[in-house]
Coordinates of C-alpha atoms and ligand atoms in Angstrom, one line a residue:
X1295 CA -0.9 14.5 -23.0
X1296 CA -2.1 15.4 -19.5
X1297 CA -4.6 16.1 -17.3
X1298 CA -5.0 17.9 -13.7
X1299 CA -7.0 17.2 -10.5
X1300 CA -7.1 18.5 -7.1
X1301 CA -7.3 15.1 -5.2
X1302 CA -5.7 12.0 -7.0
X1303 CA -6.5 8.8 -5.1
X1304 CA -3.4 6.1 -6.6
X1305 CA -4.9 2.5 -6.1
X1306 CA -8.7 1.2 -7.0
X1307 CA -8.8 -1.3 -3.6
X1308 CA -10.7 -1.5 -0.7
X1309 CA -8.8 1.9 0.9
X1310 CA -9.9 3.8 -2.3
X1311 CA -13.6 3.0 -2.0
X1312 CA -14.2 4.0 1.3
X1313 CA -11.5 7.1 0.4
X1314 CA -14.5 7.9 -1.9
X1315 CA -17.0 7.4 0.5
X1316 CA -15.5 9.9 2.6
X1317 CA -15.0 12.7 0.2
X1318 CA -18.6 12.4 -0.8
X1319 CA -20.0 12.4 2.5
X1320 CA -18.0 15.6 3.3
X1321 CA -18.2 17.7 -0.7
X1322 CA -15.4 19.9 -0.3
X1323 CA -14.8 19.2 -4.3
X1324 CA -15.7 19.5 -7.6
X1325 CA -17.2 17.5 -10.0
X1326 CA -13.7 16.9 -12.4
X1327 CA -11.6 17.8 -9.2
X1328 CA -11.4 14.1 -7.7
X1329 CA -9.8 10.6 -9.2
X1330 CA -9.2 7.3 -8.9
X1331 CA -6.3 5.5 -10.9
X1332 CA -6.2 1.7 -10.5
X1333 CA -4.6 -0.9 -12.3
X1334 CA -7.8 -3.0 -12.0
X1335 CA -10.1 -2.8 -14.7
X1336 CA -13.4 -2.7 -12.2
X1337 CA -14.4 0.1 -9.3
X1338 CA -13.1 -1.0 -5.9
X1339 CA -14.4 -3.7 -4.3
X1340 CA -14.5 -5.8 -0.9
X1341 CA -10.6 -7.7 -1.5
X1342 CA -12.0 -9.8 1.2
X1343 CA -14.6 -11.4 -0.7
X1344 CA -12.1 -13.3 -3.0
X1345 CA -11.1 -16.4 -0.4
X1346 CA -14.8 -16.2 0.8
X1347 CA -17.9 -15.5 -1.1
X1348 CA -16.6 -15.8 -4.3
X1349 CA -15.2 -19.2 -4.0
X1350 CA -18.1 -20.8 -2.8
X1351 CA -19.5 -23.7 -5.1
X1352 CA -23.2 -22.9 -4.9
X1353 CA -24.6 -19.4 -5.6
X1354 CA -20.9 -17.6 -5.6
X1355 CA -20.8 -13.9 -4.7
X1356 CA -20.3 -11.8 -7.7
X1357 CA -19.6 -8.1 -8.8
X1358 CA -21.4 -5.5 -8.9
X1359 CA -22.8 -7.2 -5.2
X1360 CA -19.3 -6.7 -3.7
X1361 CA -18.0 -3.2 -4.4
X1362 CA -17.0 -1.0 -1.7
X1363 CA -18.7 -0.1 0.8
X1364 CA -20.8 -3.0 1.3
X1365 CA -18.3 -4.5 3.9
X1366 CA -18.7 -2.5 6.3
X1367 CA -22.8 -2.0 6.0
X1368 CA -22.5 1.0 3.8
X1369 CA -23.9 1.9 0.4
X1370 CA -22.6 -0.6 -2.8
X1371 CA -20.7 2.2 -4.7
X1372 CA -21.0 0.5 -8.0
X1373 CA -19.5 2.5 -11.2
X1374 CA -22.8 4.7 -11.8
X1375 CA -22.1 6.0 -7.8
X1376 CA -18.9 7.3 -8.8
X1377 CA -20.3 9.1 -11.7
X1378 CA -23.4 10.6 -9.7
X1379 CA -20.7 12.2 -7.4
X1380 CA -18.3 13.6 -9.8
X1381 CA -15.6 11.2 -9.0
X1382 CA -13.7 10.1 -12.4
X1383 CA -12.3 6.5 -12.2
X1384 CA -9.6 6.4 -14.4
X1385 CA -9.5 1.8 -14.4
X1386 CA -7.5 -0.4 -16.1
X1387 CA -4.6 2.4 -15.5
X1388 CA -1.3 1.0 -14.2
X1389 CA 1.0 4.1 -13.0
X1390 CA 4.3 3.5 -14.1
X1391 CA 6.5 6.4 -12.2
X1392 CA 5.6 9.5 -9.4
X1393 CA 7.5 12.5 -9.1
X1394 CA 6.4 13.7 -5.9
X1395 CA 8.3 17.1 -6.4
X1396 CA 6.8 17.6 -9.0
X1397 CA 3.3 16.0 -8.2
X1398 CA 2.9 14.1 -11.2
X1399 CA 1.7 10.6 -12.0
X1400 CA 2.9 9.1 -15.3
X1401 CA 0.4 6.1 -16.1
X1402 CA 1.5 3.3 -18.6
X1403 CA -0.3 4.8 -21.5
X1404 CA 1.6 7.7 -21.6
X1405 CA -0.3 10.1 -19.6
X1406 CA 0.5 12.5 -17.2
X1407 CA -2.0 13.4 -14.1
X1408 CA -0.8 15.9 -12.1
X1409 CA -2.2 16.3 -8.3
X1410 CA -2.4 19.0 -5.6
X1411 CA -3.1 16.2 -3.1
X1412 CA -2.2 12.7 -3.2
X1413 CA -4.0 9.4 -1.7
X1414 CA -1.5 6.5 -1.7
X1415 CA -3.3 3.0 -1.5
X1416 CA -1.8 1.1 -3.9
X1417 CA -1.9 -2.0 -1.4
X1418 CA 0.1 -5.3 -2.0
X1419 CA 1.2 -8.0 -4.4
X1420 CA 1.6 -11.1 -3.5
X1421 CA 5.0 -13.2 -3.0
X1422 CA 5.7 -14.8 -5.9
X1423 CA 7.5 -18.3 -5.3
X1424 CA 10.6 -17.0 -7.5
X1425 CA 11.2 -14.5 -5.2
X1426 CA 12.3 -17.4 -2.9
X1427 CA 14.2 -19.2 -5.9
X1428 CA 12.0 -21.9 -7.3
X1429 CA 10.7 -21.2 -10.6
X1430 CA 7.9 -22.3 -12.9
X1431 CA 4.7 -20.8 -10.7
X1432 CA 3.2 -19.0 -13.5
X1433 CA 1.5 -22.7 -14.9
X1434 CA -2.3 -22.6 -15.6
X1435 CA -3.0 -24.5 -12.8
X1436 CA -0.7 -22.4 -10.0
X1437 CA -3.0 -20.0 -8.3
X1438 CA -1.9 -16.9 -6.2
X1439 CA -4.8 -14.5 -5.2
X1440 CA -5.0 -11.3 -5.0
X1441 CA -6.9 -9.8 -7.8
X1442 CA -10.5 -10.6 -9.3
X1443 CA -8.3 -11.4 -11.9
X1444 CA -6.7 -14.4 -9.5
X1445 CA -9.7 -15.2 -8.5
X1446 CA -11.3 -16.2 -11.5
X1447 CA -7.9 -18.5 -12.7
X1448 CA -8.9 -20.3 -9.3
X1449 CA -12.7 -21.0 -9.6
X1450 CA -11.5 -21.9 -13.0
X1451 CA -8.8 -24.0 -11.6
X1452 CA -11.2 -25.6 -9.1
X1453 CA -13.7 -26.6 -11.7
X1454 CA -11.6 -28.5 -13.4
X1455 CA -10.6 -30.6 -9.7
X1456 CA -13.8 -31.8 -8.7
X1457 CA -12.8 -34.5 -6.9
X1458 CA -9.0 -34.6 -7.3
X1459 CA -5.9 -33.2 -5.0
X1460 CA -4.7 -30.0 -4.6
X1461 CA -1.2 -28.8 -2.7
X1462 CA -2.0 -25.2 -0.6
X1463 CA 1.9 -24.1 0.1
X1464 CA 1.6 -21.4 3.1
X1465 CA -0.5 -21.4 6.5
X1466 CA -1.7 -18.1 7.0
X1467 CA -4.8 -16.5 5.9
X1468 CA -4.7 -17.1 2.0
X1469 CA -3.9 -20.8 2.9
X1470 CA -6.3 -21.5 5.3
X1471 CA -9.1 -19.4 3.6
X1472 CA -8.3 -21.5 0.4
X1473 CA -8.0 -24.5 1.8
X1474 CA -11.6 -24.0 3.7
X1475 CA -12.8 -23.0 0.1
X1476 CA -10.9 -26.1 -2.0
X1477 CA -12.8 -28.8 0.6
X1478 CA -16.0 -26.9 -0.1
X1479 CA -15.9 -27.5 -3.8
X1480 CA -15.0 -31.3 -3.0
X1481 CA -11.5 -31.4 -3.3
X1482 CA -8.6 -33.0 -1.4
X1483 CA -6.1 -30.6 0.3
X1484 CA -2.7 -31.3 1.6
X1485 CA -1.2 -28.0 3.2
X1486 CA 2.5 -27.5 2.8
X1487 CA 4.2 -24.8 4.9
X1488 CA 7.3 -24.6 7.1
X1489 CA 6.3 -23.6 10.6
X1490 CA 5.4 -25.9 13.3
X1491 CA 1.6 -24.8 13.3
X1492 CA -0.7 -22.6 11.2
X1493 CA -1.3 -19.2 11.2
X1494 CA 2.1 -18.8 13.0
X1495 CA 1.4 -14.7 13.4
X1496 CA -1.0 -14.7 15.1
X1497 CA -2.0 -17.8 17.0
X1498 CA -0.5 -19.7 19.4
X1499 CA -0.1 -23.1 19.3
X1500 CA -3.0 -24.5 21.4
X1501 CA -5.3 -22.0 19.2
X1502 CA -3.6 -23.3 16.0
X1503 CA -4.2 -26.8 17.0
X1504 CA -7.9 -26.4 17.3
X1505 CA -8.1 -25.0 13.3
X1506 CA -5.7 -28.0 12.2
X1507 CA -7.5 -30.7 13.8
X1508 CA -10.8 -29.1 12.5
X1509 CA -9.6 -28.9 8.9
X1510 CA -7.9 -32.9 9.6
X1511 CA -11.6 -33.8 10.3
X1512 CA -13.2 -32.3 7.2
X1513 CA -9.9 -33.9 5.3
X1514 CA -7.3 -31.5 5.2
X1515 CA -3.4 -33.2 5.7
X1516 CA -1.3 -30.8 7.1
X1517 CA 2.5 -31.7 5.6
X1518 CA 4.2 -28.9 8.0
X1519 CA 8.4 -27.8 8.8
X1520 CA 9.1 -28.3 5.0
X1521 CA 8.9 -26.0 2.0
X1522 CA 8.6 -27.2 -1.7
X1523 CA 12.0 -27.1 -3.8
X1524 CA 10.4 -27.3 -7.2
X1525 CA 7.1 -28.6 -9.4
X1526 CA 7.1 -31.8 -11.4
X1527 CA 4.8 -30.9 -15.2
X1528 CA 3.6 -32.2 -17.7
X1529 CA 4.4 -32.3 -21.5
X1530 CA 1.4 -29.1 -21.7
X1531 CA 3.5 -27.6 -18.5
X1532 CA 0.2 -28.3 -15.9
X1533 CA 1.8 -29.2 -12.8
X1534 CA 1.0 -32.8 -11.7
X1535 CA 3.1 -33.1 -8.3
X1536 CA 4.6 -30.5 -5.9
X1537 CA 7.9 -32.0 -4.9
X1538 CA 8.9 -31.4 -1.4
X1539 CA 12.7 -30.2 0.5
X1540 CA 12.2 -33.7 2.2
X1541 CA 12.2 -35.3 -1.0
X1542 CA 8.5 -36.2 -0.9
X1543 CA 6.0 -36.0 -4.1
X1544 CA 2.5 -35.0 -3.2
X1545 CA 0.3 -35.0 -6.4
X1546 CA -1.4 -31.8 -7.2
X1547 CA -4.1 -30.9 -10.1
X1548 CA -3.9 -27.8 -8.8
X1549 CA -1.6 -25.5 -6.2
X1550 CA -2.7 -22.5 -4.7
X1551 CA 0.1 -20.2 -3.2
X1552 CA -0.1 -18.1 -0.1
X1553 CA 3.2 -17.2 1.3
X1554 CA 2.6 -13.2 2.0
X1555 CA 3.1 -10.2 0.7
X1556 CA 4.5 -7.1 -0.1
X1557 CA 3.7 -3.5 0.1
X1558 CA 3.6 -1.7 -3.3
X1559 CA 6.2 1.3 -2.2
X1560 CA 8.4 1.2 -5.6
X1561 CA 6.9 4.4 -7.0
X1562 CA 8.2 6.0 -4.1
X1563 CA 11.4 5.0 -2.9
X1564 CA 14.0 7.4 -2.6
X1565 CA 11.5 10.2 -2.6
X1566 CA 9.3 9.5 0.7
X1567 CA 10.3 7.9 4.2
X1568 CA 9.5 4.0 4.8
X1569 CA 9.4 2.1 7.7
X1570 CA 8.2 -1.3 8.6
X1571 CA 7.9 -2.2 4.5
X1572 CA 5.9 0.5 4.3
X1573 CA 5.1 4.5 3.5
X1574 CA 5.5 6.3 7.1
X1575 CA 3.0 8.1 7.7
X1576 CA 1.8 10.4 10.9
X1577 CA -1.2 10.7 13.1
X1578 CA -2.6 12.4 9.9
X1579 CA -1.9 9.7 7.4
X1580 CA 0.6 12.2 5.6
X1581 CA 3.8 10.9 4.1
X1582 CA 7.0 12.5 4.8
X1583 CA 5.5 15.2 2.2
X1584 CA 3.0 17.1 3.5
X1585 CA 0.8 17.2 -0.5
X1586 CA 1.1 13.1 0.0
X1587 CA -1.2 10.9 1.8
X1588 CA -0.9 6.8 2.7
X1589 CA -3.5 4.6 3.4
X1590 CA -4.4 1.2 4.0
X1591 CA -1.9 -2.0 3.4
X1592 CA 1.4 0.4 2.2
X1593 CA 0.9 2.8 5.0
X1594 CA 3.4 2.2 8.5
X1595 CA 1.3 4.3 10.6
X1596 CA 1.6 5.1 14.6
X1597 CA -0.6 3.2 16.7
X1598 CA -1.5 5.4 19.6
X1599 CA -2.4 2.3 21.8
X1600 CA 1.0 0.8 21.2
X1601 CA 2.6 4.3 22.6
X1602 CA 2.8 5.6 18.8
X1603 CA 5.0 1.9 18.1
X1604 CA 4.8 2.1 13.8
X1605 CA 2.6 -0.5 12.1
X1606 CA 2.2 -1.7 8.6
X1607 CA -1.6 -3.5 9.2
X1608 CA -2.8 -5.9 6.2
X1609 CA -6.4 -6.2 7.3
X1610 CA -9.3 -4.7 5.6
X1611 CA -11.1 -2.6 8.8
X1612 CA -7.6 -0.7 8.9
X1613 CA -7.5 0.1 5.3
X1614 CA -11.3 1.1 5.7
X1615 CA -10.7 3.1 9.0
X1616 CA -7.2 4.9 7.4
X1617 CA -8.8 6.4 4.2
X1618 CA -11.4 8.0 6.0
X1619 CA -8.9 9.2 8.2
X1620 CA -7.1 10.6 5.2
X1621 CA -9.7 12.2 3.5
X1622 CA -10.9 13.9 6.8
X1623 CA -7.5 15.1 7.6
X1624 CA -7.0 16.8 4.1
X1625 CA -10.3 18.5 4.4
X1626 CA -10.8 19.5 7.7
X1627 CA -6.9 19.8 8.8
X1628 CA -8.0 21.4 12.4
X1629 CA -11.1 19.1 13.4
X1630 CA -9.1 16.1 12.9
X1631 CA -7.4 14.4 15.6
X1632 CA -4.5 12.2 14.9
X1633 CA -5.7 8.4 14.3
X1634 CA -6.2 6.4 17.2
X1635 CA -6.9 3.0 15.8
X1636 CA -7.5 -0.6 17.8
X1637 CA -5.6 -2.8 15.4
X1638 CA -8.7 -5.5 14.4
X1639 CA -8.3 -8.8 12.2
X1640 CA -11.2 -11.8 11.7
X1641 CA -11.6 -14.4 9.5
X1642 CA -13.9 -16.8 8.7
X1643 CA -13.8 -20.4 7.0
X1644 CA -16.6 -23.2 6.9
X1645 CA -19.0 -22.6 9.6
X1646 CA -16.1 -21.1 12.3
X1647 CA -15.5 -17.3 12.9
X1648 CA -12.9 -15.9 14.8
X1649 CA -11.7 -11.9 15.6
X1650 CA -8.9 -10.7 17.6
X1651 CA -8.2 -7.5 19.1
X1652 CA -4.7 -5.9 20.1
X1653 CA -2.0 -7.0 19.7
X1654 CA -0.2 -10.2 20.5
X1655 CA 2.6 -9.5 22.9
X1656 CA 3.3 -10.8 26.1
X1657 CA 1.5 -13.6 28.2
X1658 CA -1.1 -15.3 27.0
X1659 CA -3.9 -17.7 28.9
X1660 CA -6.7 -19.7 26.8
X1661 CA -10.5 -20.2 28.2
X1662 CA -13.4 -21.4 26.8
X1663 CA -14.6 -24.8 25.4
X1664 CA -11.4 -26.0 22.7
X1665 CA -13.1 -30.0 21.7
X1666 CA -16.6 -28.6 20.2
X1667 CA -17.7 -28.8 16.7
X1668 CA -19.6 -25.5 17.4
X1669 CA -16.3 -24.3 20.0
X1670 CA -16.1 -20.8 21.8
X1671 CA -12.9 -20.0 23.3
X1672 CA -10.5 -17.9 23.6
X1673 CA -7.3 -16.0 24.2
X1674 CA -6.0 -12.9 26.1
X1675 CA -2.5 -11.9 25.9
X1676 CA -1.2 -9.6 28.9
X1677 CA 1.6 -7.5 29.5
X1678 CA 2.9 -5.5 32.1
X1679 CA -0.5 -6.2 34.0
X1680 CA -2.7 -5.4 31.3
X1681 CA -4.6 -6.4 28.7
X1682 CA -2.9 -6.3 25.4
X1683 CA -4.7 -8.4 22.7
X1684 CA -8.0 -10.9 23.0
X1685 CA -8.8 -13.6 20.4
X1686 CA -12.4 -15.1 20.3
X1687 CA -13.6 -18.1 18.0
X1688 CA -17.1 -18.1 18.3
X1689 CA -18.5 -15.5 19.6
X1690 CA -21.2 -13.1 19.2
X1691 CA -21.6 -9.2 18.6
X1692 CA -21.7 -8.3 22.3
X1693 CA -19.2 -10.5 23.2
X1694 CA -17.0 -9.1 20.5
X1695 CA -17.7 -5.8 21.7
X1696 CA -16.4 -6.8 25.3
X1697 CA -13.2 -7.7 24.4
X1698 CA -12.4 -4.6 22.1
X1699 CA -13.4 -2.9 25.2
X1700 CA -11.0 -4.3 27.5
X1701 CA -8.0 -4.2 25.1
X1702 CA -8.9 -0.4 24.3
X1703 CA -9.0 0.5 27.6
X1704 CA -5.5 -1.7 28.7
X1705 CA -8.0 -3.4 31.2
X1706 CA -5.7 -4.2 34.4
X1707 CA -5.2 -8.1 34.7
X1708 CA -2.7 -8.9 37.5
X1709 CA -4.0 -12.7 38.5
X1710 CA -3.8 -15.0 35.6
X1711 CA -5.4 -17.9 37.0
X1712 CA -8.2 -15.9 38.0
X1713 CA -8.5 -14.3 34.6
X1714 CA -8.3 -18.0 32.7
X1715 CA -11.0 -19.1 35.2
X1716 CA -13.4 -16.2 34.6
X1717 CA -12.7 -16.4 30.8
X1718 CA -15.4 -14.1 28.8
X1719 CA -16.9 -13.1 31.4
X1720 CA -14.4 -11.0 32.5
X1721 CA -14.2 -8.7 29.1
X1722 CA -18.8 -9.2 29.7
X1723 CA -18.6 -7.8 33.4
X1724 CA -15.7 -5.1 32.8
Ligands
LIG1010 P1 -5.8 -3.2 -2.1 O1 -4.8 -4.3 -2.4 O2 -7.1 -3.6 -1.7 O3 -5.8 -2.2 -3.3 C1 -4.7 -1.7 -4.0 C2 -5.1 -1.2 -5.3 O4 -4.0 -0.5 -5.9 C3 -5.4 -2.3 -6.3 O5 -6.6 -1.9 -7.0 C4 -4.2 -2.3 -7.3 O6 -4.5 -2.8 -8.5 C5 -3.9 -0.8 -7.2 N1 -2.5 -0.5 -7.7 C6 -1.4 -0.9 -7.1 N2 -0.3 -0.3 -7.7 C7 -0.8 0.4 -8.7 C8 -0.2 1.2 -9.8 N3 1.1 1.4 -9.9 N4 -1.1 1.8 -10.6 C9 -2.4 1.7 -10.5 N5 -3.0 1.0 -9.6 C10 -2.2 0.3 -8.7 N6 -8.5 -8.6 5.6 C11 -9.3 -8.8 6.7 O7 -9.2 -8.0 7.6 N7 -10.2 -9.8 6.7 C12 -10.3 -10.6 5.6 O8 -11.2 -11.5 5.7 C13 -9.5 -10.5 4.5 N8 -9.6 -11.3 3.5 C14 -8.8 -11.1 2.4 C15 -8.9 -12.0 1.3 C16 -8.0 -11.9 0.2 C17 -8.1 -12.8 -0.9 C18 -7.0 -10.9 0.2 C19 -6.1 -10.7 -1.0 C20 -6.9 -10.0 1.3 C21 -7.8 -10.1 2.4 N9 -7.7 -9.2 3.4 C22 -8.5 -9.4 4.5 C23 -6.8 -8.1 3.4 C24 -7.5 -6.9 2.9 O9 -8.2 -7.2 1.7 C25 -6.4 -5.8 2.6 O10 -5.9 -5.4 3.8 C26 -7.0 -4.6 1.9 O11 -7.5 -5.0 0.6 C27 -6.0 -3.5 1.8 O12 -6.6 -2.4 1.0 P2 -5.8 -1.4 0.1 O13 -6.7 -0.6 -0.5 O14 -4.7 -0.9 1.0 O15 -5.1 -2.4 -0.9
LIG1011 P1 0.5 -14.5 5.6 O1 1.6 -13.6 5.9 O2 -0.7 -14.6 6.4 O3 1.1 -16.0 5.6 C1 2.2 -16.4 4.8 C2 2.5 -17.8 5.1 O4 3.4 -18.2 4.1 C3 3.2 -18.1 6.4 O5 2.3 -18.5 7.4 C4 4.1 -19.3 6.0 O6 3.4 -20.4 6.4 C5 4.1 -19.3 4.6 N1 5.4 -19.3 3.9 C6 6.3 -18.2 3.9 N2 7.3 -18.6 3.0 C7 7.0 -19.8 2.6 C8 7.7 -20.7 1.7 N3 8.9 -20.4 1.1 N4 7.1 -21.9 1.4 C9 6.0 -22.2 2.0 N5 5.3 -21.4 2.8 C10 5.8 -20.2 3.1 O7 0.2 -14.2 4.0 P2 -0.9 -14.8 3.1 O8 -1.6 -15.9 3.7 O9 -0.3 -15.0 1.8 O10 -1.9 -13.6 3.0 C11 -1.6 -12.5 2.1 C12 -2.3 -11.2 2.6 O11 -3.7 -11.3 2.6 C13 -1.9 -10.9 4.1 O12 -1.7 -9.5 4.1 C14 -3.2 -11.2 4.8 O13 -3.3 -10.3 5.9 C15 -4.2 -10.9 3.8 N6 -5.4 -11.8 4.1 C16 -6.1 -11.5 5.2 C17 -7.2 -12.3 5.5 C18 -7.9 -12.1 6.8 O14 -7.6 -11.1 7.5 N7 -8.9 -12.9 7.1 C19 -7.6 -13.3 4.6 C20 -6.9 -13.5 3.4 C21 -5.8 -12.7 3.2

């Protein structure tokens, strides 16, 4: 049992929506000629939306509002889209084994689909806590998320709370997203990780301390420098205290777990090149073979800005940015330059917004107003006399714009104290 199709897009996430988008803004296929196979049993949607919207007590976000492309202010490419353009989404499909040689897929089911061009952007799973030896996270009330499906076992988890503890173990974005999300919906959160701040990739300390002293004051306790070493249950196996390497019990109705991820390469080890965790790709977003394309969070990409330095990005405007890219590289080879992408991440949690820019290497001075409820302030990192990264809590459109600015162009920044006095102003003025 087969079937065939010029362009086979493997992965139903955020890169595969807005993979579709491009291929129907440019034609150059047939209807019958183009798929998408995902494991996921609905048409790609905004990942982000899961610690956000959709976790919000009053009038939650819900599909079909969410699909791809809505993120970034494009059209909502909801199930009947796909059909209207001819694009076949083959859902609920989990592909078991590749044969790039060959160019087949084999799906679960049985089926083979063959290609003549491949789309990789099969994203990443989250860490499961086994992975780093402590079993047991798979009880009803243990929550990862990555998946609508995750989502859904947490609002349900969450309604069950109201009013009683929960135990977030990790400080980057899924645990500080959640967190936000937990106090929202009226419960108490302790957050377990073992760095000495949050968000320990990105921010520095003085930054961190701002978010942790915000989340104290809406009732977050921060338990940090430990890890948990197992769960304590209960006769129905719900987990009713998270049990800590220092030997403290903090009592939990419910855990959520955020401790990172992994790219979802297995298909293709031994048969393409990796790097950095993930599929290398070039300027092009082709694999080491030249019928195979990667995009999105299992793409390790060159980053012209960096001097061609390979990145594996997990943030949703790359995976947005690198399907495109794809797609215009496979149909229009010539016209299309390689990438040349301004690595961008932002979050946002109760009425605070933050993005950053760059990358964050080399010295860094703060500015701005740190003690408000309603702060703006910010970060620049500099190396080698120029500007490398910028991070900005509070900002606005054109103020955002500024700093991307500055770090594109490596803005020249010899005098630091004169750069910390003029703060904003002098990505405004540039
Ligand atoms: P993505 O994970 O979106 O999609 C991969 C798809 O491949 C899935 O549909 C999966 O089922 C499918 N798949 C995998 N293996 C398969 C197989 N063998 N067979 C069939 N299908 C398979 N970023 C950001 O910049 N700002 C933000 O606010 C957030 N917020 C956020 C919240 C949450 C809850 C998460 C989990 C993530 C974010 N992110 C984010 C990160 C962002 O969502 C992420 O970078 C993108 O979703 C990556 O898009 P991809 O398409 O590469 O992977
Ligand atoms: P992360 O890499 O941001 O953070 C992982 C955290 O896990 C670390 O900060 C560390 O504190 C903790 N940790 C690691 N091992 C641990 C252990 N054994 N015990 C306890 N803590 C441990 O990963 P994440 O928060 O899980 O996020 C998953 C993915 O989702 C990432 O790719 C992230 O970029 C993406 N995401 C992004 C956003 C955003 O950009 N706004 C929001 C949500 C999720």
């Amino acid at each position: 049992m087969g079937r065939a199709f010029v362009y086979v897009v493997l992965g139903g996430g955020v890169a595969a929506g807005y993979a579709a988008l491009e291929f129907a803004r440019r034609g150059g296929y047939s209807r019958g000629e183009l798929c998408i196979i995902s494991e996921e049993a609905v048409a790609p949607y905004e990942r982000p939306a899961l610690s956000k919207g959709y976790l919000l007590p009053e009038d939650p976000s819900r599909l079909p509002k969410f699909h791809t492309c809505v993120g970034a202010n494009d059209e909502l490419l909801t199930t009947k889209w796909y059909k209207e353009q001819g694009i076949e989404l083959v859902l609920g499909t989990r592909v078991i084994s590749a044969d790039v040689r060959r160019k087949t897929l084999l799906t679960a089911t049985g089926e083979t689909i063959s290609y003549k061009t491949l789309i990789i952007a099969t994203g990443a799973r989250a860490l499961k806590l086994e992975e780093f030896g402590i079993s047991g996270s798979d009880a009803e009330n243990i929550c990862y998320l990555r998946n609508l499906e995750d989502a859904d076992k947490l609002v349900n988890a969450m309604s069950s709370c109201s009013g009683g503890n929960a135990v977030v173990i990790g400080g980057g974005y899924i645990g500080m997203e959640c967190a936000a999300a937990l106090v929202t919906n009226k419960i108490k959160v302790t957050m377990v990780f073992p760095e000495k701040h949050c968000m320990g990739r990105l921010f520095t300390e003085k930054i961190a301390e701002y978010y942790e002293s915000y989340y104290t004051s809406k009732g977050v306790t921060f338990t940090k420098g430990t890890v948990l070493t197992s769960f304590e249950k209960d006769s129905t196996g719900k987990v009713t205290s998270v049990i800590l390497k220092d030997g403290n019990h903090l009592p939990a109705d419910m855990v959520v777990v955020g401790i990172g991820i992994r790219a979802n390469t297995s298909l293709f080890e031994g048969q393409l090149l990796m790097e950095k965790g993930g599929i290398k790709v070039n300027g092009q977003m082709q694999t080491s073979d030249s019928s195979v394309y990667a995009v999105g969070d299992v793409a390790a990409f060159p980053i012209k800005l960096f001097d061609g330095d390979v990145r594996r990005l997990e943030h949703v405007d790359s995976a947005r940015r690198t399907a495109r890219h794809a797609v215009a590289a496979i149909l229009e080879p010539s016209k299309t330059r390689d990438v040349d992408y301004l690595p961008f991440f932002y979050s946002r949690v109760f009425t605070l917004s933050w993005q950053f820019y760059g990358d964050n290497v080399g010295e860094v001075i703060h500015y701005g107003d740190f003690t408000s409820n309603s702060p703006r302030f910010g970060a620049y990192w500099v190396s080698k006399g120029q500007i490398t990264g910028a991070f900005l809590e509070g900002g606005n459109r054109d103020d955002y714009e500024a700093l991307s600015v500055v770090v594109r162009r490596k803005t020249k920044a010899s005098d630091m104290s004169e750069l910390e006095r003029q703060g904003l102003a002098f990505a405004i003025q540039e």
